[in-house]
């Protein structure tokens, strides 16, 4: 399937003509188009191959009263555009008079240069043969690994635009590929165990296939020797992936929209307050060089930038859209979507330790620590077990009880706590910061977290 | 077919969606959207290729078909052999009587009024409410399925859901409570929604949970309430009875048909067409008429939920369970209206049989992993002591494995009820119904602190 790039100027002219005809003077539009192909295999055989061509536009209009209406559609034809414009105008009658989004003052500001070269795609048959080889190699890593029930190799390209009636015009294209492998292993008389790994890259030929195979195999094998864990409170070490998942699930603490909506643990007064231990830093950096899916602008056209959210444990900034930034008297931060009520969200977290500050348990190292601890590899069911507005979490996890350097996989257990306590009870951030497919973080140590097991 | 495929299926779709949000005394979001698209799937042997597109022009569809064929190393331009396709059957038009449904559904003005009634009632009934929200979602979908085995069917689906949610806060104490109510095929659903009852239920739960302590974790018996309590079967067992799981080798029940896999107290059903229920379908997304499927009868596994690919790859006959979120997904075997059937007991008998355990009155979401370990959260819970309900507790997550838990469902009450929900899986997010009477599980891991 060929990919015809969006003709941005033509789209702008069409919308301008339609809006002018209908007396709509203020409007903006976000559009996206993408194509991808993916393959799955099952014990050496192709299982399902997929490809998708998708497109969508979202149109916002401001009516005579200045109220905003919106409509989205997958129909990019002139007829679809006209229908969307009319729908948005009708919806504007129900616009919120108390919170009216506007154009971002930065929608025409220079955007950062991203070094993300577009990579050529490979044929789906090539993807298939690659994945078959990958699966075969993973299956050969241990006799207990009999299947890789969840696997996929995906490659695609996409483009996004933002434009408005005041002349803003943003356009970007990118390519992206991903590989995920989730193996299942079972030994006689024992429960099945599983483990997985993910890799992303700009193109499928750049994927770290060997690393993904190795990590999936090691994780799966490491869970074969499992035991129930006693219910109690433990010294816990979160892997970078697990900690990023946890902090991401509570991003409403850092989200100005959530604060204004009253569903955040933070308030306007939280800025400048101590939220975490002094040696803890958290940035959002959508421009990080390892962030494969980086975009130079957000849904409102605001440039992306690196933003310090928590510095030396203190809440320094929040994630903003145009509307929330206006209410807080600051500039938009490049984290907005596009909607009747604009959503705000993080892009790419960087967890780091503060320069020159020593944590109280600097001796801890997940590779060598002899005292007993629980190493949390991954957290499950974040959608169900996290109460973001309450700060509470109770989540199943995969991990190990580590004693005298020996790792015993934990069978069927949950970890529970309060994110505010977690951030203030971090006892150590290991010095090595790990780049994952979803952000950057070191291993993070927290003492006294509640774990419920079957023992 | 002339390219050598075993079967070609085309799924065409038009959608019209409306989402509305009310917060406190005002409407804060009105989000209409509409769209169209096609999904083309080609089967050859046990393999299939699937291509989806928004481009419904002739060239766009031909290009998509070419790509789907190429995935299987087929080429239609060569016309290598005559074969197969004898034409489509007469159109089965399940949507003929539903063409007026979209027009019969409430207009924006009526929707906003109803939601504002809801948030106003929350304000009247609740205490310490920092946030009051009412939400509405209407999904209208017209589908046409044509396949080279002659399948030719059209349907119209209408799903509406209304919800109320609150965040109650009193100093350090916080409770967030949400309830969703949903139906299918009922244009008047929002008009008939009992806003007062819904607001009362939400406020009552928030008042109870606001000052509740966190539950102490451990192994214990639990009694799960009816309606959304059915999420336990959905997550613990339902997903493992989809042929998708048989294909992946991730279900422990693959070769257990005819064998006892659950307590004899358990009979479980997945019904395609329960009047008005959120997961109901006149036909599935492969054009097959819906049916009632008994999954477990008195503890004995009777069968699986199967779609076209599931039948092809596992041999389990199709059950009208091929479902997908939209044209962007290939259909897969998915649940519809899934419930545990009523038993002989009263709810009081279940609670009285527990010396020390947990009563789960309201459940949150859940999931199941590749080894069959499931989990779900408890939104509103109570300690059971000496057969009596005690203090409310929060923060519980229940985890377990189907093979171990299903035999421990030892008692079912006589108060079966259903609840609407959404299920996310390989073919996207779809509307489903979960349900059960009150049930007792003899022992399960309750995660707490």
Short mmCIF file of N, CA, C and O in Angstrom, two decimals, chain A residues 45-134:
data_model
loop_
_atom_site.label_atom_id
_atom_site.label_comp_id
_atom_site.label_asym_id
_atom_site.label_seq_id
_atom_site.Cartn_x
_atom_site.Cartn_y
_atom_site.Cartn_z
N UNK A 45 5.52 -20.95 12.28
CA UNK A 45 4.56 -20.70 11.21
C UNK A 45 4.04 -19.27 11.31
O UNK A 45 3.88 -18.73 12.41
N UNK A 46 3.77 -18.69 10.14
CA UNK A 46 3.13 -17.38 10.14
C UNK A 46 1.76 -17.53 10.77
O UNK A 46 1.05 -18.50 10.51
N UNK A 47 1.40 -16.60 11.61
CA UNK A 47 0.08 -16.69 12.21
C UNK A 47 -0.84 -15.63 11.60
O UNK A 47 -1.77 -15.94 10.89
N UNK A 48 -0.55 -14.43 11.90
CA UNK A 48 -1.37 -13.38 11.30
C UNK A 48 -0.47 -12.25 10.84
O UNK A 48 0.44 -11.85 11.56
N UNK A 49 -0.75 -11.78 9.66
CA UNK A 49 -0.03 -10.61 9.16
C UNK A 49 -1.05 -9.50 8.96
O UNK A 49 -2.17 -9.74 8.50
N UNK A 50 -0.64 -8.31 9.33
CA UNK A 50 -1.59 -7.19 9.29
C UNK A 50 -0.94 -5.97 8.68
O UNK A 50 0.27 -5.77 8.81
N UNK A 51 -1.76 -5.18 8.06
CA UNK A 51 -1.32 -3.86 7.61
C UNK A 51 -2.49 -2.90 7.80
O UNK A 51 -3.66 -3.31 7.75
N UNK A 52 -2.17 -1.66 8.03
CA UNK A 52 -3.23 -0.68 8.23
C UNK A 52 -2.84 0.64 7.61
O UNK A 52 -1.68 1.05 7.68
N UNK A 53 -3.82 1.25 6.99
CA UNK A 53 -3.69 2.63 6.54
C UNK A 53 -4.76 3.39 7.30
O UNK A 53 -5.94 3.04 7.25
N UNK A 54 -4.38 4.39 8.05
CA UNK A 54 -5.37 5.11 8.85
C UNK A 54 -5.16 6.61 8.72
O UNK A 54 -4.03 7.07 8.50
N UNK A 55 -6.22 7.33 8.85
CA UNK A 55 -6.13 8.78 8.80
C UNK A 55 -7.18 9.37 9.71
O UNK A 55 -8.21 8.74 9.98
N UNK A 56 -6.92 10.53 10.22
CA UNK A 56 -7.91 11.19 11.05
C UNK A 56 -7.65 12.69 11.10
O UNK A 56 -6.49 13.13 10.96
N UNK A 57 -8.71 13.42 11.26
CA UNK A 57 -8.56 14.86 11.50
C UNK A 57 -9.47 15.27 12.65
O UNK A 57 -10.51 14.65 12.89
N UNK A 58 -9.04 16.27 13.36
CA UNK A 58 -9.86 16.87 14.40
C UNK A 58 -9.93 18.37 14.11
O UNK A 58 -8.89 19.02 13.94
N UNK A 59 -11.14 18.86 14.02
CA UNK A 59 -11.35 20.27 13.70
C UNK A 59 -11.96 20.97 14.91
O UNK A 59 -12.91 20.45 15.51
N UNK A 60 -11.41 22.11 15.27
CA UNK A 60 -12.02 22.94 16.31
C UNK A 60 -12.44 24.27 15.68
O UNK A 60 -11.72 24.82 14.85
N UNK A 61 -13.61 24.76 16.09
CA UNK A 61 -14.02 26.09 15.63
C UNK A 61 -14.48 26.91 16.83
O UNK A 61 -14.93 26.36 17.84
N UNK A 62 -14.31 28.21 16.72
CA UNK A 62 -14.81 29.14 17.73
C UNK A 62 -16.00 29.87 17.11
O UNK A 62 -15.89 30.43 15.99
N UNK A 63 -17.16 29.87 17.78
CA UNK A 63 -18.34 30.51 17.21
C UNK A 63 -18.38 32.01 17.55
O UNK A 63 -17.43 32.56 18.13
N UNK A 64 -19.48 32.65 17.22
CA UNK A 64 -19.59 34.10 17.39
C UNK A 64 -19.47 34.49 18.86
O UNK A 64 -19.06 35.61 19.19
N UNK A 65 -19.86 33.59 19.75
CA UNK A 65 -19.75 33.88 21.18
C UNK A 65 -18.36 33.51 21.73
O UNK A 65 -18.10 33.63 22.93
N UNK A 66 -17.53 33.03 20.84
CA UNK A 66 -16.18 32.65 21.26
C UNK A 66 -16.10 31.26 21.87
O UNK A 66 -15.06 30.87 22.41
N UNK A 67 -17.19 30.52 21.81
CA UNK A 67 -17.19 29.17 22.39
C UNK A 67 -16.66 28.15 21.38
O UNK A 67 -16.81 28.32 20.17
N UNK A 68 -16.08 27.09 21.92
CA UNK A 68 -15.38 26.12 21.08
C UNK A 68 -16.19 24.84 20.88
O UNK A 68 -16.79 24.32 21.83
N UNK A 69 -16.18 24.37 19.65
CA UNK A 69 -16.76 23.07 19.34
C UNK A 69 -15.75 22.26 18.55
O UNK A 69 -14.82 22.80 17.94
N UNK A 70 -15.93 20.96 18.55
CA UNK A 70 -14.93 20.07 17.96
C UNK A 70 -15.60 18.88 17.29
O UNK A 70 -16.69 18.45 17.72
N UNK A 71 -15.00 18.35 16.25
CA UNK A 71 -15.44 17.08 15.66
C UNK A 71 -14.22 16.37 15.08
O UNK A 71 -13.32 17.02 14.55
N UNK A 72 -14.23 15.06 15.18
CA UNK A 72 -13.16 14.25 14.62
C UNK A 72 -13.73 13.32 13.56
O UNK A 72 -14.89 12.89 13.66
N UNK A 73 -12.91 13.01 12.58
CA UNK A 73 -13.35 12.06 11.56
C UNK A 73 -12.16 11.37 10.91
O UNK A 73 -11.04 11.90 10.92
N UNK A 74 -12.43 10.21 10.37
CA UNK A 74 -11.40 9.50 9.61
C UNK A 74 -11.55 9.78 8.12
O UNK A 74 -10.79 9.26 7.31
N UNK A 75 -12.52 10.60 7.76
CA UNK A 75 -12.80 10.91 6.37
C UNK A 75 -12.10 12.21 5.99
O UNK A 75 -12.57 13.31 6.32
N UNK A 76 -10.98 12.11 5.29
CA UNK A 76 -10.20 13.29 4.93
C UNK A 76 -10.60 13.89 3.60
O UNK A 76 -9.95 14.82 3.10
N UNK A 77 -11.68 13.39 3.02
CA UNK A 77 -12.13 13.95 1.75
C UNK A 77 -12.72 15.34 1.99
O UNK A 77 -13.05 15.69 3.13
N UNK A 78 -12.86 16.16 0.92
CA UNK A 78 -13.48 17.47 1.12
C UNK A 78 -14.86 17.36 1.78
O UNK A 78 -15.22 18.19 2.62
N UNK A 79 -15.63 16.32 1.41
CA UNK A 79 -16.95 16.14 2.02
C UNK A 79 -16.83 15.84 3.51
O UNK A 79 -17.62 16.34 4.32
N UNK A 80 -15.83 15.04 3.88
CA UNK A 80 -15.62 14.73 5.29
C UNK A 80 -15.21 15.95 6.06
O UNK A 80 -15.67 16.19 7.20
N UNK A 81 -14.37 16.75 5.46
CA UNK A 81 -13.90 17.98 6.10
C UNK A 81 -15.06 18.95 6.33
O UNK A 81 -15.18 19.57 7.41
N UNK A 82 -15.92 19.05 5.34
CA UNK A 82 -17.06 19.95 5.45
C UNK A 82 -18.01 19.48 6.56
O UNK A 82 -18.48 20.27 7.37
N UNK A 83 -18.25 18.17 6.58
CA UNK A 83 -19.14 17.63 7.61
C UNK A 83 -18.54 17.84 9.00
O UNK A 83 -19.26 18.16 9.96
N UNK A 84 -17.24 17.66 9.11
CA UNK A 84 -16.57 17.85 10.40
C UNK A 84 -16.67 19.30 10.86
O UNK A 84 -16.92 19.59 12.04
N UNK A 85 -16.50 20.20 9.92
CA UNK A 85 -16.58 21.62 10.25
C UNK A 85 -17.98 21.99 10.74
O UNK A 85 -18.14 22.70 11.75
N UNK A 86 -18.98 21.47 10.06
CA UNK A 86 -20.35 21.73 10.49
C UNK A 86 -20.62 21.13 11.86
O UNK A 86 -21.28 21.75 12.71
N UNK A 87 -20.13 19.90 12.06
CA UNK A 87 -20.34 19.25 13.36
C UNK A 87 -19.68 20.03 14.48
O UNK A 87 -20.25 20.19 15.57
N UNK A 88 -18.50 20.54 14.21
CA UNK A 88 -17.79 21.32 15.23
C UNK A 88 -18.55 22.60 15.54
O UNK A 88 -18.66 23.02 16.69
N UNK A 89 -19.08 23.20 14.50
CA UNK A 89 -19.82 24.46 14.71
C UNK A 89 -21.08 24.18 15.57
O UNK A 89 -21.38 24.95 16.49
N UNK A 90 -21.77 23.09 15.26
CA UNK A 90 -22.96 22.74 16.07
C UNK A 90 -22.56 22.48 17.52
O UNK A 90 -23.22 22.92 18.46
N UNK A 91 -21.47 21.75 17.70
CA UNK A 91 -21.03 21.42 19.06
C UNK A 91 -20.61 22.66 19.83
O UNK A 91 -20.68 22.69 21.07
N UNK A 92 -20.19 23.71 19.11
CA UNK A 92 -19.73 24.91 19.81
C UNK A 92 -20.84 25.58 20.61
O UNK A 92 -20.56 26.33 21.56
N UNK A 93 -22.10 25.31 20.26
CA UNK A 93 -23.21 25.85 21.06
C UNK A 93 -23.16 25.35 22.50
O UNK A 93 -23.73 25.96 23.40
N UNK A 94 -22.49 24.21 22.69
CA UNK A 94 -22.41 23.63 24.03
C UNK A 94 -21.01 23.81 24.64
O UNK A 94 -20.64 23.15 25.58
N UNK A 95 -20.26 24.74 24.07
CA UNK A 95 -18.91 25.00 24.59
C UNK A 95 -18.95 25.51 26.02
O UNK A 95 -19.90 26.16 26.45
N UNK A 96 -17.90 25.23 26.74
CA UNK A 96 -17.81 25.60 28.15
C UNK A 96 -17.44 27.09 28.27
O UNK A 96 -16.36 27.49 27.85
N UNK A 97 -18.33 27.86 28.83
CA UNK A 97 -18.08 29.31 28.92
C UNK A 97 -17.00 29.65 29.94
O UNK A 97 -16.44 30.74 29.92
N UNK A 98 -16.72 28.71 30.85
CA UNK A 98 -15.78 29.00 31.94
C UNK A 98 -14.34 28.61 31.60
O UNK A 98 -13.42 28.98 32.33
N UNK A 99 -14.15 27.84 30.58
CA UNK A 99 -12.80 27.36 30.29
C UNK A 99 -12.67 27.21 28.77
O UNK A 99 -12.91 26.13 28.22
N UNK A 100 -12.31 28.29 28.13
CA UNK A 100 -12.28 28.29 26.66
C UNK A 100 -10.84 28.15 26.18
O UNK A 100 -10.00 29.01 26.44
N UNK A 101 -10.54 27.06 25.47
CA UNK A 101 -9.19 26.93 24.94
C UNK A 101 -8.93 27.96 23.85
O UNK A 101 -9.85 28.40 23.17
N UNK A 102 -7.69 28.34 23.71
CA UNK A 102 -7.30 29.27 22.65
C UNK A 102 -6.14 28.70 21.86
O UNK A 102 -5.71 27.57 22.09
N UNK A 103 -5.63 29.50 20.94
CA UNK A 103 -4.43 29.07 20.21
C UNK A 103 -3.23 29.20 21.15
O UNK A 103 -3.12 30.16 21.91
N UNK A 104 -2.33 28.28 21.03
CA UNK A 104 -1.11 28.39 21.81
C UNK A 104 -0.30 29.59 21.32
O UNK A 104 -0.11 29.76 20.11
N UNK A 105 0.17 30.43 22.25
CA UNK A 105 1.01 31.55 21.82
C UNK A 105 2.32 31.09 21.19
O UNK A 105 3.02 31.87 20.57
N UNK A 106 2.62 29.81 21.37
CA UNK A 106 3.87 29.26 20.82
C UNK A 106 3.64 28.44 19.55
O UNK A 106 4.55 27.77 19.07
N UNK A 107 2.41 28.51 19.02
CA UNK A 107 2.09 27.67 17.85
C UNK A 107 2.85 28.07 16.61
O UNK A 107 2.90 27.31 15.63
N UNK A 108 3.43 29.27 16.62
CA UNK A 108 4.25 29.68 15.47
C UNK A 108 5.72 29.89 15.86
O UNK A 108 6.51 30.38 15.06
N UNK A 109 6.05 29.53 17.10
CA UNK A 109 7.44 29.67 17.56
C UNK A 109 8.31 28.62 16.86
O UNK A 109 7.80 27.57 16.42
N UNK A 110 9.60 28.85 16.77
CA UNK A 110 10.47 27.84 16.16
C UNK A 110 10.39 26.51 16.92
O UNK A 110 10.27 26.51 18.15
N UNK A 111 10.42 25.44 16.18
CA UNK A 111 10.40 24.12 16.83
C UNK A 111 11.80 23.51 16.77
O UNK A 111 12.59 23.82 15.88
N UNK A 112 12.10 22.62 17.73
CA UNK A 112 13.44 22.04 17.77
C UNK A 112 13.69 21.09 16.59
O UNK A 112 12.75 20.48 16.06
N UNK A 113 14.93 21.02 16.21
CA UNK A 113 15.33 20.06 15.17
C UNK A 113 15.44 18.68 15.82
O UNK A 113 16.07 18.53 16.86
N UNK A 114 14.84 17.70 15.20
CA UNK A 114 14.94 16.33 15.72
C UNK A 114 15.79 15.50 14.76
O UNK A 114 15.56 15.53 13.55
N UNK A 115 16.71 14.80 15.31
CA UNK A 115 17.54 13.93 14.47
C UNK A 115 16.89 12.55 14.42
O UNK A 115 17.30 11.63 15.12
N UNK A 116 15.86 12.45 13.64
CA UNK A 116 15.15 11.17 13.50
C UNK A 116 14.99 10.86 12.02
O UNK A 116 13.92 11.07 11.44
N UNK A 117 16.05 10.39 11.37
CA UNK A 117 15.95 10.13 9.93
C UNK A 117 14.88 9.09 9.62
O UNK A 117 14.69 8.12 10.37
N UNK A 118 14.17 9.33 8.52
CA UNK A 118 13.15 8.37 8.10
C UNK A 118 13.83 7.13 7.55
O UNK A 118 14.75 7.22 6.73
N UNK A 119 13.41 5.99 8.01
CA UNK A 119 14.04 4.73 7.61
C UNK A 119 13.15 4.01 6.59
O UNK A 119 11.92 4.01 6.71
N UNK A 120 13.79 3.39 5.61
CA UNK A 120 12.99 2.64 4.63
C UNK A 120 12.35 1.41 5.28
O UNK A 120 12.94 0.81 6.20
N UNK A 121 11.16 1.08 4.82
CA UNK A 121 10.49 -0.09 5.38
C UNK A 121 10.91 -1.34 4.63
O UNK A 121 11.33 -1.28 3.47
N UNK A 122 10.80 -2.45 5.29
CA UNK A 122 11.11 -3.74 4.67
C UNK A 122 9.80 -4.41 4.25
O UNK A 122 8.73 -4.05 4.75
N UNK A 123 9.87 -5.38 3.40
CA UNK A 123 8.65 -6.07 2.97
C UNK A 123 8.10 -6.88 4.13
O UNK A 123 8.84 -7.27 5.05
N UNK A 124 6.81 -7.14 4.06
CA UNK A 124 6.20 -7.90 5.15
C UNK A 124 6.75 -9.32 5.18
O UNK A 124 6.85 -9.94 6.25
N UNK A 125 7.13 -9.84 4.03
CA UNK A 125 7.74 -11.18 4.00
C UNK A 125 9.10 -11.18 4.70
O UNK A 125 9.46 -12.14 5.37
N UNK A 126 9.82 -10.07 4.56
CA UNK A 126 11.09 -9.96 5.26
C UNK A 126 10.86 -9.87 6.76
O UNK A 126 11.57 -10.51 7.57
N UNK A 127 9.84 -9.09 7.17
CA UNK A 127 9.51 -9.02 8.59
C UNK A 127 9.17 -10.41 9.12
O UNK A 127 9.58 -10.80 10.22
N UNK A 128 8.42 -11.15 8.31
CA UNK A 128 8.00 -12.48 8.73
C UNK A 128 9.21 -13.41 8.90
O UNK A 128 9.31 -14.12 9.92
N UNK A 129 10.09 -13.40 7.94
CA UNK A 129 11.24 -14.31 8.05
C UNK A 129 12.13 -13.92 9.23
O UNK A 129 12.67 -14.79 9.92
N UNK A 130 12.24 -12.62 9.47
CA UNK A 130 13.02 -12.17 10.63
C UNK A 130 12.40 -12.66 11.93
O UNK A 130 13.09 -13.18 12.81
N UNK A 131 11.10 -12.51 12.03
CA UNK A 131 10.44 -12.90 13.28
C UNK A 131 10.48 -14.41 13.49
O UNK A 131 10.62 -14.89 14.62
N UNK A 132 10.40 -15.16 12.39
CA UNK A 132 10.52 -16.62 12.53
C UNK A 132 11.89 -16.99 13.10
O UNK A 132 12.00 -17.85 13.98
N UNK A 133 12.91 -16.32 12.60
CA UNK A 133 14.26 -16.60 13.11
C UNK A 133 14.39 -16.20 14.57
O UNK A 133 15.00 -16.92 15.38
N UNK A 134 13.82 -15.06 14.89
CA UNK A 134 13.87 -14.57 16.27
C UNK A 134 13.16 -15.56 17.20
O UNK A 134 13.68 -15.92 18.27
#
